[in-house]
Structure formats: structure tokens, C-alpha cells
mmCIF file of C-alpha atoms and ligand atoms in Angstrom:
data_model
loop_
_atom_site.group_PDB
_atom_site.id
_atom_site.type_symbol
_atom_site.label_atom_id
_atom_site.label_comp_id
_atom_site.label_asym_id
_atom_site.label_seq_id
_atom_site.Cartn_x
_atom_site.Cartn_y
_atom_site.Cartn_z
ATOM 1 C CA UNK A 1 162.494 127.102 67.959
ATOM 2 C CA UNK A 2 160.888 123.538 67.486
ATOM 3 C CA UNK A 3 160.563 123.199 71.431
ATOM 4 C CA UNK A 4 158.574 126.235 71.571
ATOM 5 C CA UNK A 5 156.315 125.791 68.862
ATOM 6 C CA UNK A 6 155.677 122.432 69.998
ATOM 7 C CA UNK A 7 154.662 123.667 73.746
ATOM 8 C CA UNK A 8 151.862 124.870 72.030
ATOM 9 C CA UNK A 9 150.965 122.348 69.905
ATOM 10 C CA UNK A 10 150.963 120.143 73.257
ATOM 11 C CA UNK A 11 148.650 122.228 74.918
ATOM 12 C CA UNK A 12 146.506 121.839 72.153
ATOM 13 C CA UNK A 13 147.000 117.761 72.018
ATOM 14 C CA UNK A 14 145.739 117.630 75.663
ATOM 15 C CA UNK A 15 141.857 118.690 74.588
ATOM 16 C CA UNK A 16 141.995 117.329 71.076
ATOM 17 C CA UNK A 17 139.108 114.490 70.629
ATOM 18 C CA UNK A 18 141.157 112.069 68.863
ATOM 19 C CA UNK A 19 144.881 112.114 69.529
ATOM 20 C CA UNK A 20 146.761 109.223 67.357
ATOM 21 C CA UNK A 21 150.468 108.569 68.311
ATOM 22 C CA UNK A 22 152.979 106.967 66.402
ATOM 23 C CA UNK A 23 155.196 105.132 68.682
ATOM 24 C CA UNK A 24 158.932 103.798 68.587
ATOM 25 C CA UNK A 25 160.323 100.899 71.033
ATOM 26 C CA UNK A 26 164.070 99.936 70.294
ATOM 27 C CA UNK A 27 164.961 99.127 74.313
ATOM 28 C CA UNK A 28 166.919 95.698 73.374
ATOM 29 C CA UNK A 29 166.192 93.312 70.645
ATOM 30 C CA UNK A 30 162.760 93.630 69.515
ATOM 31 C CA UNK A 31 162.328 96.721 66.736
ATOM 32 C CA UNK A 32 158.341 97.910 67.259
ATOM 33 C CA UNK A 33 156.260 100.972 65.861
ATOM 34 C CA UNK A 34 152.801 101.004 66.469
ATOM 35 C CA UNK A 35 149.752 103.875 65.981
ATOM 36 C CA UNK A 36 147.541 104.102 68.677
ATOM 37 C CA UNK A 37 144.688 106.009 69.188
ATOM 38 C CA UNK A 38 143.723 107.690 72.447
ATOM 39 C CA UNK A 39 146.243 105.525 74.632
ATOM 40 C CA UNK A 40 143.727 102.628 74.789
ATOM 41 C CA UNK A 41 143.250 101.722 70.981
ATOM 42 C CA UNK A 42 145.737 99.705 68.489
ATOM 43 C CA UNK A 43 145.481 100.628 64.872
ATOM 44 C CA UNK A 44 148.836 98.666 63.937
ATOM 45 C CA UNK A 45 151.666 97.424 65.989
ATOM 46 C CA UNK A 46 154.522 96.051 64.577
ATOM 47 C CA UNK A 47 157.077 93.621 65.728
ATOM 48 C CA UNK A 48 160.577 93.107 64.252
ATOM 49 C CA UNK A 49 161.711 90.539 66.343
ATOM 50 C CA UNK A 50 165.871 89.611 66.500
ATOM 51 C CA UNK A 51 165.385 86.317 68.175
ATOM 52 C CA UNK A 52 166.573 83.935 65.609
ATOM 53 C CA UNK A 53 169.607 86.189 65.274
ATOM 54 C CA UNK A 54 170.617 86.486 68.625
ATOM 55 C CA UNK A 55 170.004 82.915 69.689
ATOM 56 C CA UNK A 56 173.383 81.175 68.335
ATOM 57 C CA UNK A 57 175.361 83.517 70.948
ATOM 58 C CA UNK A 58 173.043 82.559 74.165
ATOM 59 C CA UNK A 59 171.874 85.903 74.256
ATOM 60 C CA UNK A 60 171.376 89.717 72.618
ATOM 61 C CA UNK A 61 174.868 90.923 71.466
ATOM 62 C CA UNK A 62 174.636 95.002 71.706
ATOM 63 C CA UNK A 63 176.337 96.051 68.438
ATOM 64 C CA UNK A 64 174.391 93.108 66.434
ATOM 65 C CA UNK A 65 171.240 94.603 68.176
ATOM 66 C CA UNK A 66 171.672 98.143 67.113
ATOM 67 C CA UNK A 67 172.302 97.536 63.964
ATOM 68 C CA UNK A 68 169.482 95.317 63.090
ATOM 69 C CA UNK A 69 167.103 97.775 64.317
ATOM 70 C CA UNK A 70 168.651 100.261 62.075
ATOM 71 C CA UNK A 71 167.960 97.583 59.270
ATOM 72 C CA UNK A 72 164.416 97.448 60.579
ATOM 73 C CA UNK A 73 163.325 101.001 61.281
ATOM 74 C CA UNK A 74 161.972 102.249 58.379
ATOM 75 C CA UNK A 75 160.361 99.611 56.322
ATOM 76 C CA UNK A 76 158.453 98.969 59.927
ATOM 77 C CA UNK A 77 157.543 102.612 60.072
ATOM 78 C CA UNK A 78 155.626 101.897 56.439
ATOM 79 C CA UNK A 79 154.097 99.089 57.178
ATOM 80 C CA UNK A 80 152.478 100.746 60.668
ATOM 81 C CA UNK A 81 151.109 103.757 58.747
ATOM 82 C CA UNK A 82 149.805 100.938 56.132
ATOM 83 C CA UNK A 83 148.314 99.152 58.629
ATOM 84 C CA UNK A 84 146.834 101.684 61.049
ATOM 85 C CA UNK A 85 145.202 103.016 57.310
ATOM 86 C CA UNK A 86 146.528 106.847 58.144
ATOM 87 C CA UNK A 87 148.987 108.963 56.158
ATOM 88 C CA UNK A 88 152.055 110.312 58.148
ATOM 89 C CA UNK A 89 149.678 114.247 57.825
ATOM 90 C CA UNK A 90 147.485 112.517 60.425
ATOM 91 C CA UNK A 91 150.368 111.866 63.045
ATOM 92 C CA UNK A 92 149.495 113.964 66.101
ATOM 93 C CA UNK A 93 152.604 113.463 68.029
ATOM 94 C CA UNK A 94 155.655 110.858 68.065
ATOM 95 C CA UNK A 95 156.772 109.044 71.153
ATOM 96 C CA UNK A 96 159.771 106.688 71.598
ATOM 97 C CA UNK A 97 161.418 104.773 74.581
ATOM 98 C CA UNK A 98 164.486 106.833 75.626
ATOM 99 C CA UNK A 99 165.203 103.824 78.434
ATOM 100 C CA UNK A 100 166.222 101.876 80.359
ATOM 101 C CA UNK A 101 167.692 99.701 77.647
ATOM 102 C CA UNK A 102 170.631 98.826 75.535
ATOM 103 C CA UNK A 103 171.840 102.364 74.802
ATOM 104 C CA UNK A 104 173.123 101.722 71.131
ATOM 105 C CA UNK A 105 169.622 100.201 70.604
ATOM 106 C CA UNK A 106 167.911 102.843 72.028
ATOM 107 C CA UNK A 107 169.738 105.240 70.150
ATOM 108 C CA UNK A 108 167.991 104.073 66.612
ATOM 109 C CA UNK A 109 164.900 104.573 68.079
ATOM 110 C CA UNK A 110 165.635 108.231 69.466
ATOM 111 C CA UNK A 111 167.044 109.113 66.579
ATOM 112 C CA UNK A 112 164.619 107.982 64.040
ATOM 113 C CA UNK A 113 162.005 109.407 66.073
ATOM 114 C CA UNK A 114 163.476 112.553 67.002
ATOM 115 C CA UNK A 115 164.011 113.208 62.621
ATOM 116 C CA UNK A 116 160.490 112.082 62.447
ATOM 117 C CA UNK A 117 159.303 114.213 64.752
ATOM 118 C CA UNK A 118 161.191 117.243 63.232
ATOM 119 C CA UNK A 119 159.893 116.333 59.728
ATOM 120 C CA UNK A 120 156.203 116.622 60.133
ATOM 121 C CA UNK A 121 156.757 119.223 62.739
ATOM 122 C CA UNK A 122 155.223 117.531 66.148
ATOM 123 C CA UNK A 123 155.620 116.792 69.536
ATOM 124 C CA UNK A 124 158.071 114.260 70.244
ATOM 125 C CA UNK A 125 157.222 112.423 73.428
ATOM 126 C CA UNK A 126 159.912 110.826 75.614
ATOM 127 C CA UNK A 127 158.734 107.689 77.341
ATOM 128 C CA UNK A 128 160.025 105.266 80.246
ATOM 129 C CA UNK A 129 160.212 101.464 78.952
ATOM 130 C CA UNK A 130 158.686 100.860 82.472
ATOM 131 C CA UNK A 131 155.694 103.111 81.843
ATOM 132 C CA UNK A 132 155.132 101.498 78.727
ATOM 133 C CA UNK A 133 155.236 97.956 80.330
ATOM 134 C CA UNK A 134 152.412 99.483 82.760
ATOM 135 C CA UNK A 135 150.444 100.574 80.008
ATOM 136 C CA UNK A 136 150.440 97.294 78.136
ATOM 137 C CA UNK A 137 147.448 97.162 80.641
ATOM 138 C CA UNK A 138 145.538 99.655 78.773
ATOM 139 C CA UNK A 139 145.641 98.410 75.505
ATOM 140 C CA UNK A 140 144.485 95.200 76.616
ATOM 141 C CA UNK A 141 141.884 96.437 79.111
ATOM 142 C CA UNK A 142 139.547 99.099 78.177
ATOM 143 C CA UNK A 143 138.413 99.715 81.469
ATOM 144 C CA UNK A 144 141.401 99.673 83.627
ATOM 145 C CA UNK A 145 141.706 103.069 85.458
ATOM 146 C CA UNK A 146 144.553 103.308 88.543
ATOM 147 C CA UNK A 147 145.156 103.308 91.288
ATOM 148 C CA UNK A 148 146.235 99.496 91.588
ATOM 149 C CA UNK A 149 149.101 97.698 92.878
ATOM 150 C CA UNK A 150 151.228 96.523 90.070
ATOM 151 C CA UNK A 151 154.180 94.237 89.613
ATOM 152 C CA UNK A 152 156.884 94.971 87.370
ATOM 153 C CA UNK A 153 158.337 91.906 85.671
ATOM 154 C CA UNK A 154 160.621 91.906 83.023
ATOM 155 C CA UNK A 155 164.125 91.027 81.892
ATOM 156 C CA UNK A 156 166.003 94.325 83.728
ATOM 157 C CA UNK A 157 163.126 95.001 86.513
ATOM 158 C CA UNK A 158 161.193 93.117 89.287
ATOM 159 C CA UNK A 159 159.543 95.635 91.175
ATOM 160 C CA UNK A 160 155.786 96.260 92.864
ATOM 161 C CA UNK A 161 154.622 99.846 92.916
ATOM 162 C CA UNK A 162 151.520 101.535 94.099
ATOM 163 C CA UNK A 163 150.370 103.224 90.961
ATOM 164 C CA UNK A 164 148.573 106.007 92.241
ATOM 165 C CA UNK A 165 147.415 107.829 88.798
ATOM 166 C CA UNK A 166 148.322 107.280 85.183
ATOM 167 C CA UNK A 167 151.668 109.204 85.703
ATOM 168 C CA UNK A 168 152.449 109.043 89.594
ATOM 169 C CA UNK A 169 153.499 105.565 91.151
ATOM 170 C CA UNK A 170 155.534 104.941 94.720
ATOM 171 C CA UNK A 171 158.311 101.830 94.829
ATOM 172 C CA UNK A 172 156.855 99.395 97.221
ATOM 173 C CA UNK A 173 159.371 97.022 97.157
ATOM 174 C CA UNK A 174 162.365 95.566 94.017
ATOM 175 C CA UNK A 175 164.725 93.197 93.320
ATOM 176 C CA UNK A 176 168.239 93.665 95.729
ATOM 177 C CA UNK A 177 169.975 91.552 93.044
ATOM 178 C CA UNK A 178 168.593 90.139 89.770
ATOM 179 C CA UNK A 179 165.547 90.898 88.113
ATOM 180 C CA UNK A 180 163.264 87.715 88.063
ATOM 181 C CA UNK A 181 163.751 87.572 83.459
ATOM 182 C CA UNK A 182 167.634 87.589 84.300
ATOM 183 C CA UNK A 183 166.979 84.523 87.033
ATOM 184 C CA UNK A 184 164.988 82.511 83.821
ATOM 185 C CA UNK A 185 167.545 83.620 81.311
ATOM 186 C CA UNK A 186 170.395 82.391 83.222
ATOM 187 C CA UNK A 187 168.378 79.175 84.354
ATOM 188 C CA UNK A 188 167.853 78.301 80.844
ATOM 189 C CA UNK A 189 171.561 79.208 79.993
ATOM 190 C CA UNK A 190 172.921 76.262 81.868
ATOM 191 C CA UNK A 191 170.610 74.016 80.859
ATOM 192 C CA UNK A 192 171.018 74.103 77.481
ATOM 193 C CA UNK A 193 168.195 75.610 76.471
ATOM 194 C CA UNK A 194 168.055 78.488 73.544
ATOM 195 C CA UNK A 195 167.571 82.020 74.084
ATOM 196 C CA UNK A 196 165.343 83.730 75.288
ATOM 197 C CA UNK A 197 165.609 81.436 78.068
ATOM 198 C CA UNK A 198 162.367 82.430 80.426
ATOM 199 C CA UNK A 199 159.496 80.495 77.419
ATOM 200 C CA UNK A 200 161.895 77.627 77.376
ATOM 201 C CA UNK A 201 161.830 77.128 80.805
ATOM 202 C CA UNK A 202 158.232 77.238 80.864
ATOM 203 C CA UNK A 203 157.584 74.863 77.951
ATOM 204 C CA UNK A 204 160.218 71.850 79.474
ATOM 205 C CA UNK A 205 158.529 73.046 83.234
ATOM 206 C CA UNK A 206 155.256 71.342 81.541
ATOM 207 C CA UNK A 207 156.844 68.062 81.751
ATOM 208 C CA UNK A 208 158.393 68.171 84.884
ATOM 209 C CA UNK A 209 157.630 67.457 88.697
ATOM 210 C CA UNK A 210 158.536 70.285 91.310
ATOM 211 C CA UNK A 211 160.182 68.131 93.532
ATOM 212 C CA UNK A 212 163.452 69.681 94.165
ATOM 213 C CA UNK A 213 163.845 72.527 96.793
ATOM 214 C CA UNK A 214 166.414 74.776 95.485
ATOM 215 C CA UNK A 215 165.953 77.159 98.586
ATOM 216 C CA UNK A 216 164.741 76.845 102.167
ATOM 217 C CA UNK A 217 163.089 79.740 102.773
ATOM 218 C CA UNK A 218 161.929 82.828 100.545
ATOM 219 C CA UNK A 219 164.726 85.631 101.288
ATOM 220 C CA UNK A 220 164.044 88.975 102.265
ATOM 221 C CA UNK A 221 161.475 88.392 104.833
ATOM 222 C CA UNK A 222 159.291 90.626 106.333
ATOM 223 C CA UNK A 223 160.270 93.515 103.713
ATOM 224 C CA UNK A 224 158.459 93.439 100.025
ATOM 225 C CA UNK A 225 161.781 93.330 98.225
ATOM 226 C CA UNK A 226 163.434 90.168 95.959
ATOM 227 C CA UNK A 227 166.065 88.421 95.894
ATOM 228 C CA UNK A 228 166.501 85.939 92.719
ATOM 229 C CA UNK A 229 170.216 85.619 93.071
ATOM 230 C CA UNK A 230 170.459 83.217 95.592
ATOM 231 C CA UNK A 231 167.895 80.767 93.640
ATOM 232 C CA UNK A 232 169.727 81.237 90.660
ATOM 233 C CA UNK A 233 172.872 80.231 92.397
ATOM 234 C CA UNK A 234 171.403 77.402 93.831
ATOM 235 C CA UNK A 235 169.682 76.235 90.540
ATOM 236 C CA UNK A 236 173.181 76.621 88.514
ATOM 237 C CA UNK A 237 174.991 74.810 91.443
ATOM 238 C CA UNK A 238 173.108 71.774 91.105
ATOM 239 C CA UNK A 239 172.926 71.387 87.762
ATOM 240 C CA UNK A 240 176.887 72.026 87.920
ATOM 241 C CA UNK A 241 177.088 69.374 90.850
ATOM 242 C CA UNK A 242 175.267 66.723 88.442
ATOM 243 C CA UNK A 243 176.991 67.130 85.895
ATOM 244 C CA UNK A 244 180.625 66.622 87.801
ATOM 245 C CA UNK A 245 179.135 63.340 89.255
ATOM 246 C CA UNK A 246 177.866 62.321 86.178
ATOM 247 C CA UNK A 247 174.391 61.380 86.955
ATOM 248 C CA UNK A 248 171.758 62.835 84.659
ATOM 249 C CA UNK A 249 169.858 65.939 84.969
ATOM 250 C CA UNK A 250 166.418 66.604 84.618
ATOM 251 C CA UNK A 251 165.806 69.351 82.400
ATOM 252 C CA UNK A 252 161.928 69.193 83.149
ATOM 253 C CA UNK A 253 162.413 68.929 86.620
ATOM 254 C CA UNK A 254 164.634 71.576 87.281
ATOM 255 C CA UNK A 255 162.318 73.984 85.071
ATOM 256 C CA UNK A 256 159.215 73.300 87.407
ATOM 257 C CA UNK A 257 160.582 73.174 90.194
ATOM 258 C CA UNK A 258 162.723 76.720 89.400
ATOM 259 C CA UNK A 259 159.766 78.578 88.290
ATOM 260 C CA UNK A 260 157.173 77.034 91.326
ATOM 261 C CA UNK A 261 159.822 79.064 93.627
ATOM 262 C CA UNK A 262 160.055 81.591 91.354
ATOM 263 C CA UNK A 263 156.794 82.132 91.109
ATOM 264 C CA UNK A 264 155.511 81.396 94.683
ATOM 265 C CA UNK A 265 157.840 84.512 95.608
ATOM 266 C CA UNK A 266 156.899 86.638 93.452
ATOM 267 C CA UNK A 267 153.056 86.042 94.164
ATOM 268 C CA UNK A 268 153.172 86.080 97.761
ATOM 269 C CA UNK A 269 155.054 89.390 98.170
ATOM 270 C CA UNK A 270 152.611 91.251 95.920
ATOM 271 C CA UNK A 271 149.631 89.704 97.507
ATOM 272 C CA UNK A 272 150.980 90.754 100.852
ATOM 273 C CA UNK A 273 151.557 94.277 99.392
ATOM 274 C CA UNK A 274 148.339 93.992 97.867
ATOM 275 C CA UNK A 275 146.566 93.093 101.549
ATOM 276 C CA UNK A 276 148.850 96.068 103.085
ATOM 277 C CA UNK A 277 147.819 98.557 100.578
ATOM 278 C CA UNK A 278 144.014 97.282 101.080
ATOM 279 C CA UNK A 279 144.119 97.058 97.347
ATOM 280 C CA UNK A 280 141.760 95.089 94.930
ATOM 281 C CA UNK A 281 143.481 96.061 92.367
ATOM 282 C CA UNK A 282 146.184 94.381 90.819
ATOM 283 C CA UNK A 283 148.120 94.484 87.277
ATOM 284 C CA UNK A 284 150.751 92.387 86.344
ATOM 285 C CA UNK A 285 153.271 93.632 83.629
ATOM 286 C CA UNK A 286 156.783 93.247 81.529
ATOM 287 C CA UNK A 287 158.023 89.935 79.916
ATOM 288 C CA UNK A 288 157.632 87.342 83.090
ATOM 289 C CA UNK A 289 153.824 88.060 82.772
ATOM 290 C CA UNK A 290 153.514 85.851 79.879
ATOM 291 C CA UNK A 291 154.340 82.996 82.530
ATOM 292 C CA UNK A 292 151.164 81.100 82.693
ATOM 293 C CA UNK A 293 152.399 79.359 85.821
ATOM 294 C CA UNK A 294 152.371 82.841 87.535
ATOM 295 C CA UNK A 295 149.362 84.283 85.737
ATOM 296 C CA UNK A 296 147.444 80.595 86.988
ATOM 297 C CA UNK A 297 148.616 81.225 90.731
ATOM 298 C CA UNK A 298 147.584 85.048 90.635
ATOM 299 C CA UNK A 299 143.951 84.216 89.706
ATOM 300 C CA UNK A 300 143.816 81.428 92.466
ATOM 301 C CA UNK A 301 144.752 84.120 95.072
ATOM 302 C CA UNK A 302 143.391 87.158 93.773
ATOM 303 C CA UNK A 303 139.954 85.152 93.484
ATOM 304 C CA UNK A 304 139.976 84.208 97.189
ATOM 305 C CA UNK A 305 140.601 87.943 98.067
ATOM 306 C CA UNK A 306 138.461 89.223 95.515
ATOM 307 C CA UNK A 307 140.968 91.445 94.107
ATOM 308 C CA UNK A 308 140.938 92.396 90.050
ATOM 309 C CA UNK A 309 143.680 90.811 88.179
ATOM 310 C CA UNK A 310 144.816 92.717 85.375
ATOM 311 C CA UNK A 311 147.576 90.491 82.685
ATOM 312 C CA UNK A 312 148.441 91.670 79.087
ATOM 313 C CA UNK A 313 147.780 89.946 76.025
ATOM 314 C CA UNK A 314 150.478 87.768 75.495
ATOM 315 C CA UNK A 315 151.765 89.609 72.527
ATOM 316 C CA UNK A 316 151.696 92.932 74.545
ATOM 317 C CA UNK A 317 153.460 91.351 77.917
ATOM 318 C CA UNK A 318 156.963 91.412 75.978
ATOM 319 C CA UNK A 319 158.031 94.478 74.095
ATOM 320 C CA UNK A 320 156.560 96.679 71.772
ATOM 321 C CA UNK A 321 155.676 100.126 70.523
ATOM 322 C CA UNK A 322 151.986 100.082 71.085
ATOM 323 C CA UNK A 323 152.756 99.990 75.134
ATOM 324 C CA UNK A 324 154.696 103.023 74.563
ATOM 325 C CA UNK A 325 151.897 104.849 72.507
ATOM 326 C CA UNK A 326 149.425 104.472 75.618
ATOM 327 C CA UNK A 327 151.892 105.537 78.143
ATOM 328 C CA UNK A 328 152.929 108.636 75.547
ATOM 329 C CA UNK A 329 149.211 109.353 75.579
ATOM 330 C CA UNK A 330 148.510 109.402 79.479
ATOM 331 C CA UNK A 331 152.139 111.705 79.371
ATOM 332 C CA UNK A 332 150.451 114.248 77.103
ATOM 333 C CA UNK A 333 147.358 113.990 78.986
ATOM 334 C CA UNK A 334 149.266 115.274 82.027
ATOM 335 C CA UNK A 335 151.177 117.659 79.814
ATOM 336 C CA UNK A 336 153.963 115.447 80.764
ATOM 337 C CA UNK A 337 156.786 113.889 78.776
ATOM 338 C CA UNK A 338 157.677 116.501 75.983
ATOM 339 C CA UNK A 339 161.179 116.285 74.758
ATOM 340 C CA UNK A 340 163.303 118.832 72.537
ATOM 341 C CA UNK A 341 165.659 117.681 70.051
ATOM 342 C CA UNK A 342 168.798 116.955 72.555
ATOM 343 C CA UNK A 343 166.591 114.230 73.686
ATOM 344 C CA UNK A 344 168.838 111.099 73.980
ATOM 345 C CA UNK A 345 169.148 107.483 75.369
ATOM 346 C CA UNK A 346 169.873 105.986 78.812
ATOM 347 C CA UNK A 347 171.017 103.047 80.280
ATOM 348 C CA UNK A 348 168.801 103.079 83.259
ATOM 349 C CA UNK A 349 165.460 105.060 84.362
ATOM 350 C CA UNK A 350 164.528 105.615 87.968
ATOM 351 C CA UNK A 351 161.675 102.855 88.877
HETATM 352 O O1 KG4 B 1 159.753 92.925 79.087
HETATM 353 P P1 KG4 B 1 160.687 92.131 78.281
HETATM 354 O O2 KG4 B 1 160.237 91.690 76.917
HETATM 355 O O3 KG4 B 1 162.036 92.896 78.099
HETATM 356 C C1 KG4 B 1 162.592 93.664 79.105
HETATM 357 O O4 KG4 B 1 162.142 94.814 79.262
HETATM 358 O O5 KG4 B 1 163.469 93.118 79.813
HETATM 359 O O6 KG4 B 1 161.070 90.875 79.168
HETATM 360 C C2 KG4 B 1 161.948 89.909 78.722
HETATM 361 C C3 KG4 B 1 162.102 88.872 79.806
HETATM 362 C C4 KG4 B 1 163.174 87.844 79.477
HETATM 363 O O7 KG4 B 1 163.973 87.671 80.616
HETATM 364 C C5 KG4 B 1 162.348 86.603 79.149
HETATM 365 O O8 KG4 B 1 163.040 85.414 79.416
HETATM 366 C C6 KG4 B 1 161.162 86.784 80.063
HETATM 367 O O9 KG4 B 1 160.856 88.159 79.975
HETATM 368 N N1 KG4 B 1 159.999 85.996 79.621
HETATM 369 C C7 KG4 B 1 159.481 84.979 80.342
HETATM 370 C C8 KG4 B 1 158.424 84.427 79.557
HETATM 371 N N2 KG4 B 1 158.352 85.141 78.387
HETATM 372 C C9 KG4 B 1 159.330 86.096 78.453
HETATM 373 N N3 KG4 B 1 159.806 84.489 81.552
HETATM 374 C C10 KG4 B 1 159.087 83.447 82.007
HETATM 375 N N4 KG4 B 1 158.088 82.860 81.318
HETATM 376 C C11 KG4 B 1 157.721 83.319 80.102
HETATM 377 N N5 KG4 B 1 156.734 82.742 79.429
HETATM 378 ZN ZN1 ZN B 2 160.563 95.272 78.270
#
């Protein structure tokens, strides 16, 4: 009965003039609902963040995830309605991530949505994490229209993909082992440094020289896939190798010279796929793209081959609800991504 009343009421969404979306991200440690308006415009967007929580155990601990955002979810869902300045009447639809995530953590989210939804009787929009990490794009860039070239780089995904339209993109090319967040968590893990490992390893990489090679050559040659497994390996032996010998280690130096590889692979295969695709095009999104490093060695190249460079705000690169309000938007616009109440959560989403 809800389902089919809200076919209509989706129909009806797709001409409306003004179309605001609550929005629900729960994926892994960060609780997030945001309004936005017309998929490109924030009217509140709020972050609980589980950081400080997780960081005594190296990393996010499922259970203590889910249940924090649990904690979280409602007093955030006042404060975005306070903030965006609208009463809950003026909610035109409701869109959560369903995955890929942390499934007990995704599960708050779907289910507090899904009730939501239910309550003030209106669509409720399922949404890719992935799509929203695309979409970041749009919040931060009014003008930004696909098709471009886009690399996906977060803590679960490294991937480029030819975004053809706002709901179609082809897999160019993805990780065969690790996703590039993993490599820098990992990195950071045996170094010492504090969770989330990827912004530590960029802050001590300011200090340090990148004078060790931790691999000879970039793996996967010739194809537009990644490998980060190998570097990781190689990184972790070292460090291990140091240690046993007792001669110091240099926390800066291994940072820079980790993420200069890191980086230089990830910016020559989507340049290549870029120059393939004869794109100019290109948007950078997920977690990794708060990396200044990599953002600093995308503008040199994408300058020399006059090609667009599209990066998120650095409060929308990591996760958050408003991402998944602009891709639940460009979803309705297609008539795309309506959900009945069975909706629930999954481990993993097809890239
Ligand atoms: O997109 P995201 O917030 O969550 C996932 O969907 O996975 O990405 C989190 C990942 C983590 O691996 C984190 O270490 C990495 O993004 N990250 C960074 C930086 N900020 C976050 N990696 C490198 N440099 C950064 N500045
Ligand atoms: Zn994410």
C-alpha cells in the first residue's frame, strides 16, 4: 500500500520546482543527516563523528559503531531540520545509504529512515555510498554536469569510471587487492600513528623526504587497474625490518615517501584513462581526495592537458548525508532509486 501510493508521489517529485530531501548516511563510523535542496544545495548537514571513540582500538569496532549511531540518530535528525529552517511537513522525500558499509551501521540508518519515511508518508530513496561519494561533486560545484572521468577513492573503493550521466557510469579500471584508504590505514597502523590513519600520514609526510623506494615499478601495467597490496607489504616490511635491527625509523620519511607512490599511481592511471577516454573532464571523490598531495599533483597534470579538475570540499570528501541527498535527487530525477519498506542493508554494492 505505501509502495504504491508513493509511485505516484514520485512521479510527481520528478517535475516539482523545489524538491528538498532529507538524507541519512550511517555506512561506518560517521552518523550524518543533511537537507538538501535540488541535489546541488546544502541547507544543513550534520556530522556525528565516532573518531575519538574508535581511536583507542586502532580502528572502527562494528558493534561500538552501530550503536553509537543509534545514540546519534535522532537528536541529529533535530538539529538538521533546525538548521535547514524547515519543519519535517516540508520533507519531500527521504533517502539513506543502504551500502556498501558496515551492515549493523547501516542498519540504523535504514531503519530510522525507512520509519521516517512511513511517518510523514514519502518516498524513501535507496542510495549507493558510491553514488553519494560522486555527488559530493555537486554540492561543491554548481556547475558540474557529466560525463567526466572520475576516480573513486575511499576507505573500501579505488576505482575510475566513465560517468556517462548522473545515474549511468562504466568501470574503467579498480583495485585487484586493497583499496588505496585501506593501504593509508594500515600504513599508519604500524607506525604508530592514531586512527584514522590516511590524515596522519599526510600531516608526518609534511616533514619528511621521499627518499625511500618501497616499489620498483607501478604494478598492473598496461591495464587501468591497482594494486596497493604489494606497497603496503613493502612499507610494513621495512618498518618491521628496522625495528628487528634496531636502527630507528623515520616516521616522516616513510609517510612521504608512501603517499608520493601512492599517489603517483593513482594519478597516472587516471590521467592515462583520462587521455584514452579523450576526456577533459575529471572528478576526484571519497575520503583519499582530501589528500592534498594528490589533489596538488592532479592540478599540475590536469593543467598541462587542460582537463577540468573537479575535488570536494574537504568536509564533503569524507562521509556525510548531504552527498547522499544529491545523489537521491539525480535518482528521483531519473525516476530511479525508490525503495518499499523491505528495503535493507548490504555489505557490498556493485561499483
Ligand atoms: O570515504 P571515506 O570517508 O569512507 C569510506 O567510504 O571508506 O574514506 C575514508 C578513508 C580512510 O581510509 C581514510 O584514512 C582516508 O579516507 N583519508 C585520507 C585522508 N583523509 C581521509 N587518506 C589520505 N589522506 C587524507 N588526507
Ligand atoms: Zn565513504
Amino acid at each position: 500500500m505505501y509502495y504504491e501510493r508513493m509511485k505516484d508521489k514520485y512521479e510527481k517529485l520528478r517535475t516539482k520546482e523545489i524538491v528538498r530531501i532529507l538524507s541519512i548516511e550511517s555506512s561506518c563510523d560517521e552518523t550524518s543527516i543533511a537537507v538538501v535542496e535540488n541535489g546541488r544545495k546544502i541547507l544543513s548537514n550534520v556530522v556525528a563523528s565516532q573518531i575519538e571513540i574508535h581511536k583507542r582500538f586502532g580502528g572502527v569496532v562494528p558493534e561500538i559503531a552501530s550503536r553509537n549511531h543509534i545514540l546519534a540518530v535522532s537528536s541529529l535528525y533535530k538539529q538538521a531540520l533546525e538548521l535547514a529552517k524547515i519543519s519535517q511537513n516540508e520533507i519531500d522525500a527521504v533517502a539513506v545509504t543502504y551500502g556498501a558499509g558496515l551492515i549493523g551501521a547501516l542498519l540504523v540508518g535504514v531503519n530510522f529512515a525507512k520509519s521516517l519515511a512511513f511517518a510523514l508518508d514519502v518516498p524513501l530513496i535507496a542510495v549507493s555510498h558510491i553514488k553519494g561519494h560522486i555527488a559530493a561533486n555537486y554540492l561543491t560545484s554548481n556547475t558540474l554536469v557529466p560525463p567526466f572521468v572520475c576516480l573513486m577513492v575511499s576507505g573500501g573503493h579505488t576505482a575510475i569510471l566513465n560517468v556517462t550521466d548522473y545515474n549511468t557510469h562504466e568501470l574503467i579500471g579498480s583495485t585487484v587487492d586493497d583499496a588505496v584508504g585501506e593501504a593509508f590505514d594500515k600504513v599508519a597502523r604500524v607506525l604508530g600513528l592514531s586512527y584514522p590513519g590516511g590524515p596522519n600520514v599526510e600531516k608526518y609526510a609534511k616533514d619528511g623526504k621521499a627518499s625511500i623506494n618501497f616499489i620498483s615499478h607501478s604494478p598492473m601495467q598496461g591495464t587501468f587497474n591497482f594494486s596497493f597490496s604489494g606497497l603496503k607489504t613493502a612499507v610494513i616490511n621495512y618498518v618491521h625490518k628496522l625495528t628487528q635491527n634496531g636502527e630507528p625509523v623515520s616516521v616522516p620519511d616513510i609517510c612521504a615517501s608512501f603517499q608520493d607512490e601512492a599517489t603517483n599511481e593513482l594519478v597516472s592511471k587516471t590521467i592515462n584513462a583520462c587521455k584514452s577516454l579523450s576526456t577533459k573532464k575529471l572528478v576526484v571523490a571519497g575520503g583519499v581526495s582530501a589528500n592534498s598531495m594528490l589533489k596538488e599533483k592532479f592540478e599540475r597534470e590536469t593543467k598541462k592537458l587542460g582537463i577540468e579538475l573537479y575535488v570536494p570540499g574537504l568536509e564533503l570528501c569524507t562521509d556525510n548525508a548531504g552527498m547522499i541527498g544529491s545523489a537521491g535527487y539525480y535518482l528521483m530525477k531519473d525516476g530511479l532509486g525508490l525503495s518499499d519498506l523491505s528495503l535493507t542493508a548490504k555489505a557490498t554494492v556493485a561499483l
